Amino acid sequence: MYTYEMIIDSHLHLPVRDNLLSLETQSQELINELQNHRISKGIVIPDNIDNSPIGNLKQCIQLFNNIPNIYILGTVNILEDNLEDKISQLREYFLFNQIVGLKIFPGHDDHYPDDKRLEPFLKLCIEYDKPLVIHTGENSGNNECSKYNDPKYIVGIAESFPSLKIIISHLFWPKVEYCVEITKDFANISYDTSALADKEVVIKTGREDIKYSLEILIKKYNKKILYGSDYGMCNLQDHISLINTLDISDKQREEIFYKNSALLFGL
Ligand SMILES: [Zn+2]
């Protein structure tokens, strides 16, 4: 197997387990797991509510403040947050390099990605040239929610904001081929592989459909794919193996594992 100098995991959360009794032990576990899998850099995604077992934005920033190889995504909840306060908070985090992008959770939250209330946040990402990461697809045991994150709404903002870097998480599983078809022509849309090796996702979507969709995005449409695992919820090794079994060149694999994340997030 080809071995890589560097791997960036672009999609991590704090692990939640019975034996991890504080955010500090959760963050230490995450750091250990990255080391065990020779992952050199990681991007941690906080929750967008205050009281969460995976930590909120402020908590995640504080936890990893002195860890140079861990980066944080900003999060926003347009249904709950004071939006003016949130914008100035995120602006400050961008300014001091405390966040490297912004994640939204349509489907977890009952709003669409093209909701007008998001526009100042999209413009903030453009101003700092950082990606907007968008949760897509079903939630475990709930397919209704995916109406909120249908990629047909994402191409709307890709078109309205051509300089906005968009990263689609989870490839709108289980409808991965539909996601490829509808988004492939937008130069500012990229994808991460988070949760795509998860058991439930693989069973419902089909392993071959997932691999095929990733391969044609890379080989036919020249799209950027970013390795991400959704660790915390998902298994790191399964996601590394997914990338290693794709029928692509070593150069393309290196781009997925490292270069695309470094480039898009500016790491
Ligand atoms: Zn996630």
XYZ file of C-alpha atoms and ligand atoms in Angstrom:
268
model
C 0.000 0.000 0.000
C 1.104 3.532 -0.780
C 2.062 5.380 2.378
C 1.505 9.069 2.781
C 3.658 11.651 4.419
C 0.627 13.478 5.624
C -3.075 12.925 6.155
C -5.543 15.650 7.067
C -8.885 14.502 8.464
C -11.228 17.315 7.471
C -14.261 16.183 9.462
C -13.890 15.229 13.140
C -16.050 15.535 16.240
C -15.230 14.942 19.885
C -15.918 11.276 20.702
C -18.761 10.573 23.139
C -18.246 7.457 25.270
C -19.170 6.328 28.777
C -15.530 6.283 29.915
C -14.803 9.797 28.647
C -16.045 11.921 31.489
C -15.034 15.433 30.435
C -14.405 17.467 27.298
C -10.679 17.325 28.197
C -10.599 13.504 28.170
C -12.661 13.515 24.955
C -10.164 15.836 23.269
C -7.213 13.750 24.501
C -8.864 10.615 23.080
C -9.293 12.346 19.717
C -5.630 13.414 19.676
C -4.524 9.852 20.567
C -6.682 8.347 17.828
C -5.224 10.694 15.221
C -1.717 9.727 16.313
C -2.577 6.013 16.192
C -3.705 6.390 12.586
C -0.797 8.649 11.621
C -3.110 11.522 10.826
C -1.041 14.659 11.008
C -3.743 17.328 11.051
C -7.433 17.400 11.859
C -10.405 19.731 11.667
C -12.800 19.501 14.603
C -16.430 20.496 14.109
C -18.287 21.729 17.201
C -22.038 21.540 17.631
C -24.137 24.626 16.939
C -26.035 24.487 20.222
C -24.680 25.545 23.615
C -25.128 22.332 25.576
C -23.795 19.489 23.489
C -21.865 16.305 24.340
C -19.498 17.114 21.426
C -18.826 20.642 22.661
C -19.883 24.030 21.368
C -17.743 26.424 19.350
C -16.222 28.284 22.288
C -15.424 25.060 24.121
C -13.744 23.460 21.099
C -11.654 26.571 20.448
C -10.490 26.583 24.075
C -9.802 22.835 24.172
C -7.488 22.896 21.157
C -6.065 26.369 21.561
C -2.546 25.069 22.188
C -2.663 22.109 19.819
C -1.080 23.333 16.576
C -2.272 20.517 14.311
C -5.965 20.759 15.246
C -8.155 23.329 13.508
C -11.756 24.280 14.255
C -14.775 25.060 12.096
C -17.145 27.803 13.129
C -20.787 26.811 13.469
C -24.020 28.776 13.368
C -27.641 28.004 14.138
C -29.757 30.594 12.329
C -32.884 29.402 14.138
C -31.467 29.967 17.648
C -28.535 32.380 17.555
C -28.585 36.145 17.778
C -27.341 36.588 14.235
C -25.666 39.972 14.664
C -23.719 38.743 17.692
C -22.820 35.554 15.844
C -21.465 37.388 12.819
C -19.170 39.571 14.940
C -18.038 36.563 16.991
C -17.207 34.556 13.854
C -15.504 37.550 12.267
C -13.207 37.781 15.269
C -12.462 34.051 15.159
C -11.596 34.304 11.452
C -9.458 37.362 12.073
C -7.381 35.563 14.718
C -7.236 32.310 12.734
C -9.203 30.465 15.397
C -11.554 28.956 12.811
C -10.794 27.786 9.263
C -14.322 27.617 7.833
C -17.995 27.503 8.719
C -20.326 24.514 9.019
C -24.104 24.596 8.674
C -26.477 21.749 9.505
C -29.618 21.912 7.328
C -31.527 18.716 8.096
C -30.378 18.729 11.695
C -31.913 22.192 11.717
C -35.180 22.862 9.914
C -33.955 25.338 7.309
C -32.597 25.224 3.771
C -29.024 26.099 2.733
C -30.318 28.979 0.608
C -32.135 30.571 3.563
C -31.758 34.357 3.315
C -30.653 34.538 6.957
C -27.458 32.716 5.980
C -26.325 35.289 3.441
C -24.190 37.444 5.773
C -22.440 34.242 6.880
C -21.726 33.186 3.297
C -20.306 36.649 2.627
C -18.111 36.349 5.707
C -16.667 33.085 4.359
C -15.977 34.796 1.034
C -14.343 37.751 2.785
C -11.905 35.440 4.610
C -11.672 32.988 1.688
C -12.710 30.051 3.878
C -15.078 27.204 2.961
C -18.703 26.734 3.885
C -19.196 23.070 4.855
C -22.760 21.797 4.438
C -24.206 18.729 6.129
C -26.292 16.702 3.644
C -28.231 13.462 3.411
C -30.318 11.504 5.829
C -29.770 11.346 9.542
C -29.503 7.944 11.160
C -33.018 6.462 11.033
C -34.584 9.640 9.628
C -34.932 10.256 5.891
C -37.511 13.062 6.109
C -34.897 15.582 7.244
C -32.912 15.327 4.008
C -35.501 17.491 2.234
C -33.749 20.430 3.935
C -30.308 19.719 2.481
C -31.134 18.625 -1.068
C -28.189 19.666 -3.297
C -30.636 21.464 -5.595
C -30.607 24.261 -2.990
C -26.819 24.143 -2.708
C -26.286 24.752 -6.425
C -28.478 27.832 -5.958
C -25.976 29.407 -3.577
C -23.029 28.101 -5.630
C -24.453 30.062 -8.536
C -25.308 33.214 -6.590
C -21.901 33.248 -4.845
C -19.344 31.917 -7.367
C -16.402 32.884 -5.143
C -17.801 30.955 -2.154
C -15.937 27.689 -1.567
C -18.562 25.048 -0.750
C -17.837 21.593 0.669
C -20.669 19.070 0.665
C -20.465 16.529 3.493
C -21.843 12.973 3.185
C -22.655 13.265 -0.554
C -26.409 13.500 0.194
C -26.481 9.769 1.038
C -28.197 7.550 0.038
C -28.840 9.543 -3.164
C -25.142 9.919 -3.990
C -25.524 9.644 -7.768
C -28.187 12.362 -7.779
C -25.830 14.559 -5.752
C -23.023 14.043 -8.286
C -25.309 14.724 -11.224
C -26.752 17.958 -9.908
C -23.508 19.482 -8.531
C -20.755 18.287 -10.878
C -20.693 21.402 -13.082
C -20.093 23.903 -10.280
C -16.415 24.744 -9.971
C -16.817 26.054 -6.421
C -18.351 22.841 -5.036
C -16.111 20.180 -3.430
C -16.961 17.168 -1.268
C -15.739 15.432 1.865
C -15.960 11.674 2.459
C -17.291 11.883 6.017
C -19.621 9.035 7.060
C -19.392 7.384 3.630
C -17.772 4.259 5.142
C -20.253 4.113 8.021
C -22.126 0.806 8.208
C -25.642 2.223 8.003
C -24.653 4.576 5.183
C -22.935 1.764 3.233
C -25.860 -0.646 3.646
C -28.468 1.882 2.545
C -26.403 3.501 -0.240
C -24.293 0.586 -1.519
C -20.507 0.453 -1.283
C -20.060 0.306 -5.048
C -22.307 3.318 -5.643
C -20.295 5.311 -3.123
C -16.962 4.328 -4.653
C -18.183 4.881 -8.203
C -19.551 8.328 -7.359
C -16.271 9.409 -5.747
C -14.262 8.000 -8.654
C -16.209 9.790 -11.390
C -16.177 13.050 -9.439
C -12.391 12.809 -9.433
C -11.635 11.226 -12.789
C -14.411 12.505 -15.023
C -15.362 15.837 -13.495
C -12.021 16.791 -11.952
C -13.647 17.656 -8.618
C -11.882 18.004 -5.291
C -12.640 15.308 -2.721
C -11.410 15.737 0.848
C -10.730 12.834 3.162
C -12.937 13.173 6.228
C -14.172 10.480 8.585
C -16.882 11.928 10.860
C -14.800 10.439 13.705
C -16.573 10.580 16.978
C -19.577 9.040 15.279
C -17.657 6.989 12.678
C -14.546 4.838 12.401
C -11.298 6.423 11.200
C -9.756 3.300 9.705
C -12.860 2.423 7.648
C -12.669 5.823 5.991
C -8.940 5.582 5.301
C -9.597 2.169 3.747
C -12.380 3.591 1.567
C -9.921 6.084 0.049
C -7.263 3.397 -0.333
C -9.625 1.150 -2.308
C -10.671 3.818 -4.839
C -9.521 3.159 -8.392
C -7.507 6.378 -8.751
C -3.848 7.336 -9.114
C -1.472 7.807 -6.185
C -1.334 11.506 -7.016
C -5.137 11.740 -6.801
C -5.063 9.831 -3.502
C -2.526 12.247 -2.119
C -4.815 15.112 -3.105
C -7.732 13.527 -1.231
C -5.719 12.686 1.870
C -3.899 15.986 2.171
C -3.577 18.517 -0.601
C -7.222 19.381 -1.210
C -7.861 20.101 2.470
C -4.643 22.094 2.793
C -5.620 24.138 -0.237
C -9.301 24.776 0.539
C -8.934 25.482 4.255
C -5.561 27.194 3.837
C -3.785 25.004 6.403
Zn -20.090 15.294 11.098
